[in-house]
Amino acid sequence: MTKIKKIPIILIIILFFSSCSEKIYNIDKAKINYSLSQKFENDFLIGAAINEDQILKKDEKSLSIVQKEHNTITPENSLKWMFIEPNPGNFNFDVSDKYVEYGLKNNMHIVGHALVWHSQLADYMNNVKDSTTMYYHIKNHINTLAGRYKGKINTWDVVNEALNEDGSLRQSVFFKTIGEGYIEEAFKLAEKADPKADLVYNDYNLCNSEKREGAINLVKNLQSKNIKINGVGIQAHWQLNTPSLEEIEKSIIAFSQLGLKVMFTELDISVLPNPWELEGAEINQNFKKFEGDAKMNPYPKALPDFMEEKLAKRYEDIFRLFLKHRDKISRITFWGVTDKHSWLNDWPIKGRTNYPLLFDRNYQSKKAYQSIFDLTK
Ligand code: G3I
């Protein structure tokens, strides 16, 4: 065989082996990297709320979990009014720009949280007394944020926690100055600022019947005026036994029947004693007296196996329900990455050790992770 004839044969052999090794590599890679977001990629997005340290890349271990497991992110605090517009018209985009940049770089669905919320407001907002000034601030805030991140932030929590537990409207500073129309105005402004973003009403306890009804009325009111709303965010700060699967299912069905996407936006499950069970249901209680009380913080070193099992079973049951309604649910976001940084270590009682998420304090996946991962559809 001449030299010229030999070259193509060698080339074919090289190409054949390289394509085989590529295939072997891909199989191994899939096995190693198979993650929650891949597992549920045809069902719903899987997300995490990320904190400032994570956004600023000071916590690489958490970030590697976020990158591997999630395809959507929410900023736990960094886009809230008190941080982003601490003084009127004085915006601080240092962290929020990095947050959005991170999401874009990793091809993630980026959530903006939250445009209009009575909590974590800047001080000057709490002192506004008239509707004109309040409307001016809301307009400027929404235009600036939704405008700056137009086409980048995919979903906005436009109004957060506007409802009382009985389904009536909360007497927030927005309500007191503008009246109930502030909700409509916020949604209209958000649509104008970024017509393509999904717009969401987000709240907790939306699986309690009275509050669920309140949310349904709120949505129907917007819809009756042709104001755009794409979804309801059920926050899902839950316990081991409540809310019941039946009540969760009722909310999924009710919100979906309004033609909305259903999102579970802040999922975590507390395993610690719930002070409301001892003290009644009033939500804004001060539980300072329980700080340091060992009965209220029973697992300061580690979560016993039987509790790990309970948590895993609760997550499994919930995700089984989510899968049953995967045609209605668009996103499930965990409120945090690992137990180490969960807000539930400090709320409603400061200084406890809680275990509400899928990854432990050593950044390892827990039984709860496996229980979801092993679900068959
Ligand atoms: O920024 C200050 C810092 O300067 C100070 O040194 C430090 C000392 O404690 O506090 C820092 O502020 C904390 C803030 O988070 C930012 O880290 C507040 O104390 C703390 O109370 C605040 O908690 C946040 C909470 O919202 C406030 O309501 C949680 O991290 C955050 O997870 C939680 O998230 C909310 C959602 O946005 C809406 N749904 C409910 C959910 C849980 O409350």
Short mmCIF file of C-alpha atoms and ligand atoms in Angstrom, two decimals:
data_model
loop_
_atom_site.label_atom_id
_atom_site.label_comp_id
_atom_site.label_asym_id
_atom_site.label_seq_id
_atom_site.Cartn_x
_atom_site.Cartn_y
_atom_site.Cartn_z
CA MET A 1 0.00 0.00 0.00
CA THR A 2 1.30 3.42 -0.89
CA LYS A 3 1.73 6.09 1.74
CA ILE A 4 -1.20 8.09 0.26
CA LYS A 5 -3.62 5.16 0.60
CA LYS A 6 -2.53 4.45 4.18
CA ILE A 7 -3.42 7.95 5.47
CA PRO A 8 -7.25 7.68 5.05
CA ILE A 9 -7.29 4.23 6.72
CA ILE A 10 -5.35 5.53 9.71
CA LEU A 11 -7.66 8.55 9.83
CA ILE A 12 -10.76 6.33 9.84
CA ILE A 13 -9.31 4.21 12.65
CA ILE A 14 -8.49 7.31 14.71
CA LEU A 15 -11.95 8.78 14.11
CA PHE A 16 -13.65 5.48 15.05
CA PHE A 17 -11.79 5.17 18.36
CA SER A 18 -12.21 8.82 19.24
CA SER A 19 -15.98 8.59 18.67
CA CYS A 20 -16.11 5.49 20.90
CA SER A 21 -14.20 7.19 23.68
CA GLU A 22 -16.46 10.23 23.29
CA LYS A 23 -19.49 7.98 23.81
CA ILE A 24 -17.94 6.22 26.80
CA TYR A 25 -16.95 9.60 28.23
CA ASN A 26 -20.48 10.95 27.81
CA ILE A 27 -22.07 7.98 29.53
CA ASP A 28 -19.67 8.30 32.46
CA LYS A 29 -20.17 12.04 32.55
CA ALA A 30 -23.95 11.64 32.64
CA LYS A 31 -23.63 9.11 35.44
CA ILE A 32 -21.37 11.33 37.48
CA ASN A 33 -23.25 14.54 36.83
CA TYR A 34 -26.80 13.29 36.86
CA SER A 35 -28.62 15.81 39.00
CA LEU A 36 -32.05 16.82 40.30
CA SER A 37 -32.59 19.35 37.54
CA GLN A 38 -31.71 16.73 34.93
CA LYS A 39 -33.91 14.16 36.60
CA PHE A 40 -36.92 16.52 36.48
CA GLU A 41 -36.02 18.34 33.29
CA ASN A 42 -39.26 17.36 31.58
CA ASP A 43 -41.36 18.12 34.65
CA PHE A 44 -40.38 21.44 36.23
CA LEU A 45 -37.41 23.68 36.91
CA ILE A 46 -35.45 22.96 40.09
CA GLY A 47 -34.00 25.95 41.89
CA ALA A 48 -32.31 27.36 44.94
CA ALA A 49 -32.31 30.71 46.66
CA ILE A 50 -28.73 31.93 46.85
CA ASN A 51 -27.32 34.32 49.42
CA GLU A 52 -24.87 37.19 49.05
CA ASP A 53 -21.76 35.11 49.88
CA GLN A 54 -22.73 32.67 47.19
CA ILE A 55 -23.37 35.41 44.64
CA LEU A 56 -20.00 36.96 45.47
CA LYS A 57 -18.34 33.54 45.08
CA LYS A 58 -17.18 33.41 48.70
CA ASP A 59 -18.79 30.00 49.15
CA GLU A 60 -17.59 27.82 46.29
CA LYS A 61 -18.79 24.59 47.92
CA SER A 62 -22.40 25.77 47.85
CA LEU A 63 -21.98 27.10 44.34
CA SER A 64 -20.80 23.76 43.04
CA ILE A 65 -24.06 22.25 44.34
CA VAL A 66 -26.08 25.06 42.75
CA GLN A 67 -24.38 24.57 39.40
CA LYS A 68 -24.76 20.83 39.44
CA GLU A 69 -28.27 20.46 40.80
CA HIS A 70 -30.27 23.52 39.78
CA ASN A 71 -31.40 25.23 36.62
CA THR A 72 -32.99 28.27 38.24
CA ILE A 73 -31.91 30.70 40.97
CA THR A 74 -33.60 33.25 43.24
CA PRO A 75 -31.71 35.89 45.27
CA GLU A 76 -32.44 35.21 48.95
CA ASN A 77 -32.01 38.87 49.96
CA SER A 78 -29.94 40.82 47.45
CA LEU A 79 -32.72 42.31 45.33
CA LYS A 80 -34.84 43.41 48.27
CA TRP A 81 -35.69 47.08 48.58
CA MET A 82 -33.59 47.81 51.70
CA PHE A 83 -30.44 46.58 49.97
CA ILE A 84 -31.00 47.68 46.40
CA GLU A 85 -32.58 51.12 46.90
CA PRO A 86 -31.62 52.11 50.45
CA ASN A 87 -32.29 55.79 49.70
CA PRO A 88 -34.76 57.20 47.16
CA GLY A 89 -33.38 56.81 43.66
CA ASN A 90 -30.03 55.65 45.01
CA PHE A 91 -29.60 52.14 43.65
CA ASN A 92 -26.86 49.71 44.57
CA PHE A 93 -26.46 47.15 41.81
CA ASP A 94 -23.14 45.66 42.92
CA VAL A 95 -24.56 42.33 44.08
CA SER A 96 -27.63 42.16 41.84
CA ASP A 97 -25.54 42.59 38.68
CA LYS A 98 -23.31 39.71 39.78
CA TYR A 99 -26.38 37.61 40.56
CA VAL A 100 -27.79 38.12 37.08
CA GLU A 101 -24.39 37.60 35.48
CA TYR A 102 -24.03 34.27 37.31
CA GLY A 103 -27.44 33.09 36.13
CA LEU A 104 -26.77 34.08 32.53
CA LYS A 105 -23.34 32.46 32.52
CA ASN A 106 -24.80 29.20 33.78
CA ASN A 107 -27.80 29.33 31.49
CA MET A 108 -30.24 29.39 34.37
CA HIS A 109 -33.80 30.66 34.67
CA ILE A 110 -33.33 33.83 36.71
CA VAL A 111 -35.92 34.94 39.26
CA GLY A 112 -36.24 38.47 40.63
CA HIS A 113 -37.40 38.63 44.25
CA ALA A 114 -39.25 40.84 45.15
CA LEU A 115 -40.43 44.16 43.72
CA VAL A 116 -43.18 45.20 46.15
CA TRP A 117 -42.97 43.76 49.66
CA HIS A 118 -43.73 45.39 53.00
CA SER A 119 -40.84 43.63 54.73
CA GLN A 120 -37.13 44.44 54.29
CA LEU A 121 -38.17 47.80 52.89
CA ALA A 122 -35.92 50.84 53.09
CA ASP A 123 -36.75 53.07 56.09
CA TYR A 124 -37.91 56.01 53.98
CA MET A 125 -40.57 53.80 52.42
CA ASN A 126 -42.10 53.05 55.80
CA ASN A 127 -42.50 56.76 56.39
CA VAL A 128 -44.36 57.59 53.18
CA LYS A 129 -47.79 59.02 54.00
CA ASP A 130 -49.47 59.85 50.67
CA SER A 131 -50.38 57.96 47.55
CA THR A 132 -48.57 60.23 45.06
CA THR A 133 -45.20 59.80 46.76
CA MET A 134 -45.75 56.08 47.23
CA TYR A 135 -46.73 55.58 43.60
CA TYR A 136 -43.70 57.58 42.50
CA HIS A 137 -41.33 55.36 44.51
CA ILE A 138 -42.97 52.13 43.34
CA LYS A 139 -42.87 53.26 39.72
CA ASN A 140 -39.25 54.29 39.87
CA HIS A 141 -38.27 51.07 41.69
CA ILE A 142 -40.03 48.76 39.25
CA ASN A 143 -38.97 50.68 36.13
CA THR A 144 -35.36 50.73 37.26
CA LEU A 145 -35.09 47.08 38.24
CA ALA A 146 -37.29 45.39 35.66
CA GLY A 147 -35.86 47.79 33.05
CA ARG A 148 -32.21 47.14 33.93
CA TYR A 149 -32.68 43.37 33.81
CA LYS A 150 -35.11 43.31 30.90
CA GLY A 151 -34.70 40.09 28.94
CA LYS A 152 -32.37 38.73 31.64
CA ILE A 153 -34.56 38.21 34.70
CA ASN A 154 -37.12 35.71 33.47
CA THR A 155 -39.62 35.83 36.31
CA TRP A 156 -40.46 38.58 38.79
CA ASP A 157 -42.14 38.20 42.16
CA VAL A 158 -44.05 41.42 41.58
CA VAL A 159 -46.03 41.55 44.80
CA ASN A 160 -45.04 39.51 47.83
CA GLU A 161 -47.17 38.65 50.87
CA ALA A 162 -50.05 41.09 50.36
CA LEU A 163 -52.54 38.90 52.22
CA ASN A 164 -53.51 38.34 55.83
CA GLU A 165 -54.16 34.82 57.09
CA ASP A 166 -57.94 35.27 56.67
CA GLY A 167 -57.50 36.18 53.00
CA SER A 168 -58.09 39.91 53.44
CA LEU A 169 -55.51 42.42 52.27
CA ARG A 170 -52.67 43.24 54.66
CA GLN A 171 -52.63 46.80 55.97
CA SER A 172 -49.15 47.40 54.59
CA VAL A 173 -47.72 50.84 53.95
CA PHE A 174 -48.63 50.35 50.26
CA PHE A 175 -52.24 49.58 51.16
CA LYS A 176 -52.45 52.43 53.66
CA THR A 177 -51.22 55.00 51.14
CA ILE A 178 -52.55 53.82 47.77
CA GLY A 179 -55.32 51.41 48.76
CA GLU A 180 -55.83 47.96 47.22
CA GLY A 181 -55.08 49.36 43.75
CA TYR A 182 -51.34 49.23 44.52
CA ILE A 183 -51.31 45.58 43.46
CA GLU A 184 -52.77 46.36 40.04
CA GLU A 185 -50.39 49.26 39.58
CA ALA A 186 -47.37 47.12 40.44
CA PHE A 187 -48.30 44.45 37.91
CA LYS A 188 -49.02 47.03 35.21
CA LEU A 189 -45.68 48.74 35.79
CA ALA A 190 -43.81 45.43 35.72
CA GLU A 191 -45.42 44.42 32.45
CA LYS A 192 -44.58 47.75 30.89
CA ALA A 193 -40.97 47.61 32.06
CA ASP A 194 -40.37 44.08 30.74
CA PRO A 195 -43.28 42.78 28.65
CA LYS A 196 -41.75 39.33 28.25
CA ALA A 197 -41.00 38.49 31.89
CA ASP A 198 -43.33 36.17 33.80
CA LEU A 199 -45.12 38.05 36.57
CA VAL A 200 -45.95 36.32 39.83
CA TYR A 201 -47.92 36.88 43.02
CA ASN A 202 -45.96 35.18 45.84
CA ASP A 203 -47.09 34.36 49.40
CA TYR A 204 -46.82 31.90 52.29
CA ASN A 205 -49.58 29.72 53.81
CA LEU A 206 -51.34 29.53 50.44
CA CYS A 207 -52.39 25.98 51.24
CA ASN A 208 -54.64 27.25 54.06
CA SER A 209 -58.16 27.56 52.72
CA GLU A 210 -58.92 31.16 53.73
CA LYS A 211 -55.65 32.52 52.43
CA ARG A 212 -55.94 30.44 49.26
CA GLU A 213 -59.36 32.04 48.66
CA GLY A 214 -57.81 35.46 49.22
CA ALA A 215 -55.16 34.74 46.60
CA ILE A 216 -57.77 33.47 44.16
CA ASN A 217 -59.73 36.72 44.58
CA LEU A 218 -56.59 38.78 44.15
CA VAL A 219 -55.78 36.98 40.89
CA LYS A 220 -59.36 37.16 39.60
CA ASN A 221 -59.42 40.88 40.26
CA LEU A 222 -56.30 41.37 38.11
CA GLN A 223 -57.64 39.11 35.40
CA SER A 224 -61.02 40.90 35.32
CA LYS A 225 -59.10 44.08 34.48
CA ASN A 226 -56.93 42.37 31.85
CA ILE A 227 -53.81 42.89 33.89
CA LYS A 228 -51.07 40.41 33.15
CA ILE A 229 -50.24 37.81 35.81
CA ASN A 230 -48.54 34.55 34.85
CA GLY A 231 -48.23 32.63 38.06
CA VAL A 232 -48.79 32.16 41.74
CA GLY A 233 -45.80 31.39 43.93
CA ILE A 234 -46.65 29.13 46.84
CA GLN A 235 -43.71 29.78 49.16
CA ALA A 236 -43.84 26.37 50.88
CA HIS A 237 -42.17 27.02 54.23
CA TRP A 238 -43.61 23.80 55.60
CA GLN A 239 -43.44 21.37 58.52
CA LEU A 240 -43.25 17.59 58.72
CA ASN A 241 -47.01 17.21 59.18
CA THR A 242 -48.52 20.38 57.79
CA PRO A 243 -49.88 21.38 55.40
CA SER A 244 -51.56 18.15 54.38
CA LEU A 245 -51.04 16.74 50.90
CA GLU A 246 -54.77 17.25 50.31
CA GLU A 247 -54.54 20.99 50.97
CA ILE A 248 -51.41 21.32 48.81
CA GLU A 249 -53.21 19.54 45.99
CA LYS A 250 -56.26 21.81 46.34
CA SER A 251 -54.02 24.86 45.87
CA ILE A 252 -52.24 23.40 42.84
CA ILE A 253 -55.57 22.69 41.19
CA ALA A 254 -57.22 25.98 42.20
CA PHE A 255 -54.40 28.21 40.90
CA SER A 256 -53.96 26.18 37.77
CA GLN A 257 -57.69 26.48 37.03
CA LEU A 258 -57.18 30.23 36.90
CA GLY A 259 -54.92 29.60 33.91
CA LEU A 260 -51.75 30.31 35.92
CA LYS A 261 -48.43 28.55 36.28
CA VAL A 262 -48.07 27.09 39.77
CA MET A 263 -44.66 27.58 41.36
CA PHE A 264 -43.28 26.38 44.69
CA THR A 265 -40.93 29.23 45.31
CA GLU A 266 -39.38 28.87 48.78
CA LEU A 267 -39.53 25.21 49.73
CA ASP A 268 -38.06 24.06 53.04
CA ILE A 269 -39.32 21.75 55.78
CA SER A 270 -38.65 22.53 59.42
CA VAL A 271 -38.00 19.52 61.66
CA LEU A 272 -37.96 21.51 64.92
CA PRO A 273 -40.73 22.11 67.47
CA ASN A 274 -43.10 24.73 66.21
CA PRO A 275 -43.74 27.45 68.82
CA TRP A 276 -47.12 28.28 67.26
CA GLU A 277 -48.35 24.87 68.36
CA LEU A 278 -47.62 25.95 71.94
CA GLU A 279 -48.69 29.56 71.65
CA GLY A 280 -51.52 29.77 69.11
CA ALA A 281 -51.55 30.90 65.53
CA GLU A 282 -50.81 34.64 65.61
CA ILE A 283 -48.04 34.93 63.01
CA ASN A 284 -46.15 37.99 64.27
CA GLN A 285 -45.25 36.71 67.69
CA ASN A 286 -42.00 37.30 69.43
CA PHE A 287 -40.53 34.01 70.60
CA LYS A 288 -37.49 35.49 72.34
CA LYS A 289 -38.38 33.65 75.52
CA PHE A 290 -37.60 30.34 73.78
CA GLU A 291 -34.05 31.32 72.81
CA GLY A 292 -31.60 28.91 74.43
CA ASP A 293 -34.41 26.56 75.49
CA ALA A 294 -33.08 23.03 74.85
CA LYS A 295 -36.60 21.62 74.35
CA MET A 296 -37.07 23.90 71.37
CA ASN A 297 -33.68 22.94 69.90
CA PRO A 298 -33.55 19.17 70.34
CA TYR A 299 -30.89 18.29 67.71
CA PRO A 300 -28.02 20.76 68.21
CA LYS A 301 -25.34 18.27 67.05
CA ALA A 302 -26.97 16.07 64.43
CA LEU A 303 -30.35 14.94 63.21
CA PRO A 304 -31.11 11.40 64.46
CA ASP A 305 -31.73 8.73 61.86
CA PHE A 306 -35.43 8.39 62.56
CA MET A 307 -35.87 12.11 61.88
CA GLU A 308 -33.81 11.92 58.67
CA GLU A 309 -36.21 9.19 57.60
CA LYS A 310 -39.25 11.29 58.46
CA LEU A 311 -37.90 14.24 56.49
CA ALA A 312 -37.07 11.98 53.55
CA LYS A 313 -40.58 10.51 53.58
CA ARG A 314 -42.18 13.97 53.73
CA TYR A 315 -40.11 15.19 50.76
CA GLU A 316 -40.90 11.98 48.88
CA ASP A 317 -44.66 12.38 49.43
CA ILE A 318 -44.56 16.01 48.39
CA PHE A 319 -42.57 15.35 45.24
CA ARG A 320 -44.83 12.44 44.32
CA LEU A 321 -47.69 14.95 44.42
CA PHE A 322 -45.67 17.50 42.42
CA LEU A 323 -45.02 14.86 39.76
CA LYS A 324 -48.71 13.96 39.62
CA HIS A 325 -49.36 17.62 38.72
CA ARG A 326 -46.27 18.25 36.65
CA ASP A 327 -48.45 19.64 33.83
CA LYS A 328 -49.46 22.48 36.19
CA ILE A 329 -46.22 23.15 38.06
CA SER A 330 -43.47 25.11 36.34
CA ARG A 331 -40.83 25.51 39.06
CA ILE A 332 -39.75 24.21 42.45
CA THR A 333 -37.21 26.35 44.28
CA PHE A 334 -35.62 25.39 47.61
CA TRP A 335 -35.10 28.28 50.02
CA GLY A 336 -31.36 27.86 50.40
CA VAL A 337 -28.69 25.39 49.36
CA THR A 338 -27.58 23.60 52.55
CA ASP A 339 -28.89 23.38 56.11
CA LYS A 340 -25.90 25.43 57.23
CA HIS A 341 -27.21 28.69 55.81
CA SER A 342 -30.95 28.20 56.13
CA TRP A 343 -32.91 31.14 57.54
CA LEU A 344 -34.75 28.55 59.67
CA ASN A 345 -31.73 28.32 62.00
CA ASP A 346 -32.78 31.78 63.22
CA TRP A 347 -36.51 31.89 62.73
CA PRO A 348 -38.92 31.91 64.49
CA ILE A 349 -36.45 31.32 67.34
CA LYS A 350 -32.86 32.54 67.06
CA GLY A 351 -29.87 30.24 67.37
CA ARG A 352 -31.40 26.82 66.66
CA THR A 353 -30.02 24.02 64.49
CA ASN A 354 -32.54 23.12 61.82
CA TYR A 355 -32.30 20.61 58.97
CA PRO A 356 -34.84 21.71 56.35
CA LEU A 357 -33.06 21.19 53.02
CA LEU A 358 -31.60 18.41 50.86
CA PHE A 359 -27.92 19.06 51.63
CA ASP A 360 -26.31 18.92 55.09
CA ARG A 361 -23.82 21.22 56.80
CA ASN A 362 -20.96 19.32 55.15
CA TYR A 363 -22.42 19.94 51.70
CA GLN A 364 -23.41 16.27 51.37
CA SER A 365 -26.77 15.16 50.00
CA LYS A 366 -29.16 13.77 52.61
CA LYS A 367 -31.64 10.88 52.62
CA ALA A 368 -34.25 13.43 51.61
CA TYR A 369 -32.31 14.09 48.41
CA GLN A 370 -32.20 10.39 47.62
CA SER A 371 -35.89 9.91 48.35
CA ILE A 372 -36.74 12.46 45.67
CA PHE A 373 -34.10 11.26 43.27
CA ASP A 374 -35.32 7.68 43.43
CA LEU A 375 -38.93 8.54 42.57
CA THR A 376 -40.19 6.92 39.43
CA LYS A 377 -42.61 8.76 37.23
O1 G3I B 1 -27.93 42.79 56.43
C1 G3I B 1 -27.87 42.60 57.83
C2 G3I B 1 -26.44 42.67 58.28
O2 G3I B 1 -25.96 43.97 58.03
C3 G3I B 1 -26.39 42.33 59.77
O3 G3I B 1 -25.06 42.28 60.17
C4 G3I B 1 -27.03 40.98 60.03
C5 G3I B 1 -27.06 40.64 61.52
O4 G3I B 1 -28.12 39.75 61.82
O5 G3I B 1 -28.36 41.01 59.57
C6 G3I B 1 -28.44 41.25 58.18
O6 G3I B 1 -29.78 41.22 57.79
C7 G3I B 1 -30.43 39.96 57.78
C8 G3I B 1 -30.95 39.72 56.38
O7 G3I B 1 -31.71 38.53 56.36
C9 G3I B 1 -29.83 39.61 55.34
O8 G3I B 1 -28.96 38.57 55.65
C10 G3I B 1 -31.58 39.99 58.78
O9 G3I B 1 -31.06 40.07 60.10
C11 G3I B 1 -32.43 38.75 58.64
O10 G3I B 1 -33.59 38.87 59.45
C12 G3I B 1 -32.86 38.59 57.20
O11 G3I B 1 -33.63 37.42 57.09
C13 G3I B 1 -34.22 37.18 55.83
C14 G3I B 1 -35.74 37.25 55.93
O12 G3I B 1 -36.30 36.93 54.67
C15 G3I B 1 -36.24 38.61 56.34
O13 G3I B 1 -37.63 38.61 56.39
C16 G3I B 1 -33.81 35.78 55.40
O14 G3I B 1 -32.40 35.73 55.18
C17 G3I B 1 -34.55 35.38 54.14
O15 G3I B 1 -34.34 34.01 53.90
C18 G3I B 1 -36.04 35.60 54.32
O16 G3I B 1 -36.67 35.33 53.09
C19 G3I B 1 -38.10 35.48 53.06
C20 G3I B 1 -38.49 35.73 51.62
O17 G3I B 1 -37.79 36.83 51.11
C21 G3I B 1 -40.01 35.96 51.51
N1 G3I B 1 -40.73 34.86 52.08
C22 G3I B 1 -40.37 34.52 53.44
C23 G3I B 1 -38.88 34.26 53.54
C24 G3I B 1 -38.54 33.84 54.92
O18 G3I B 1 -38.79 34.90 55.82
#
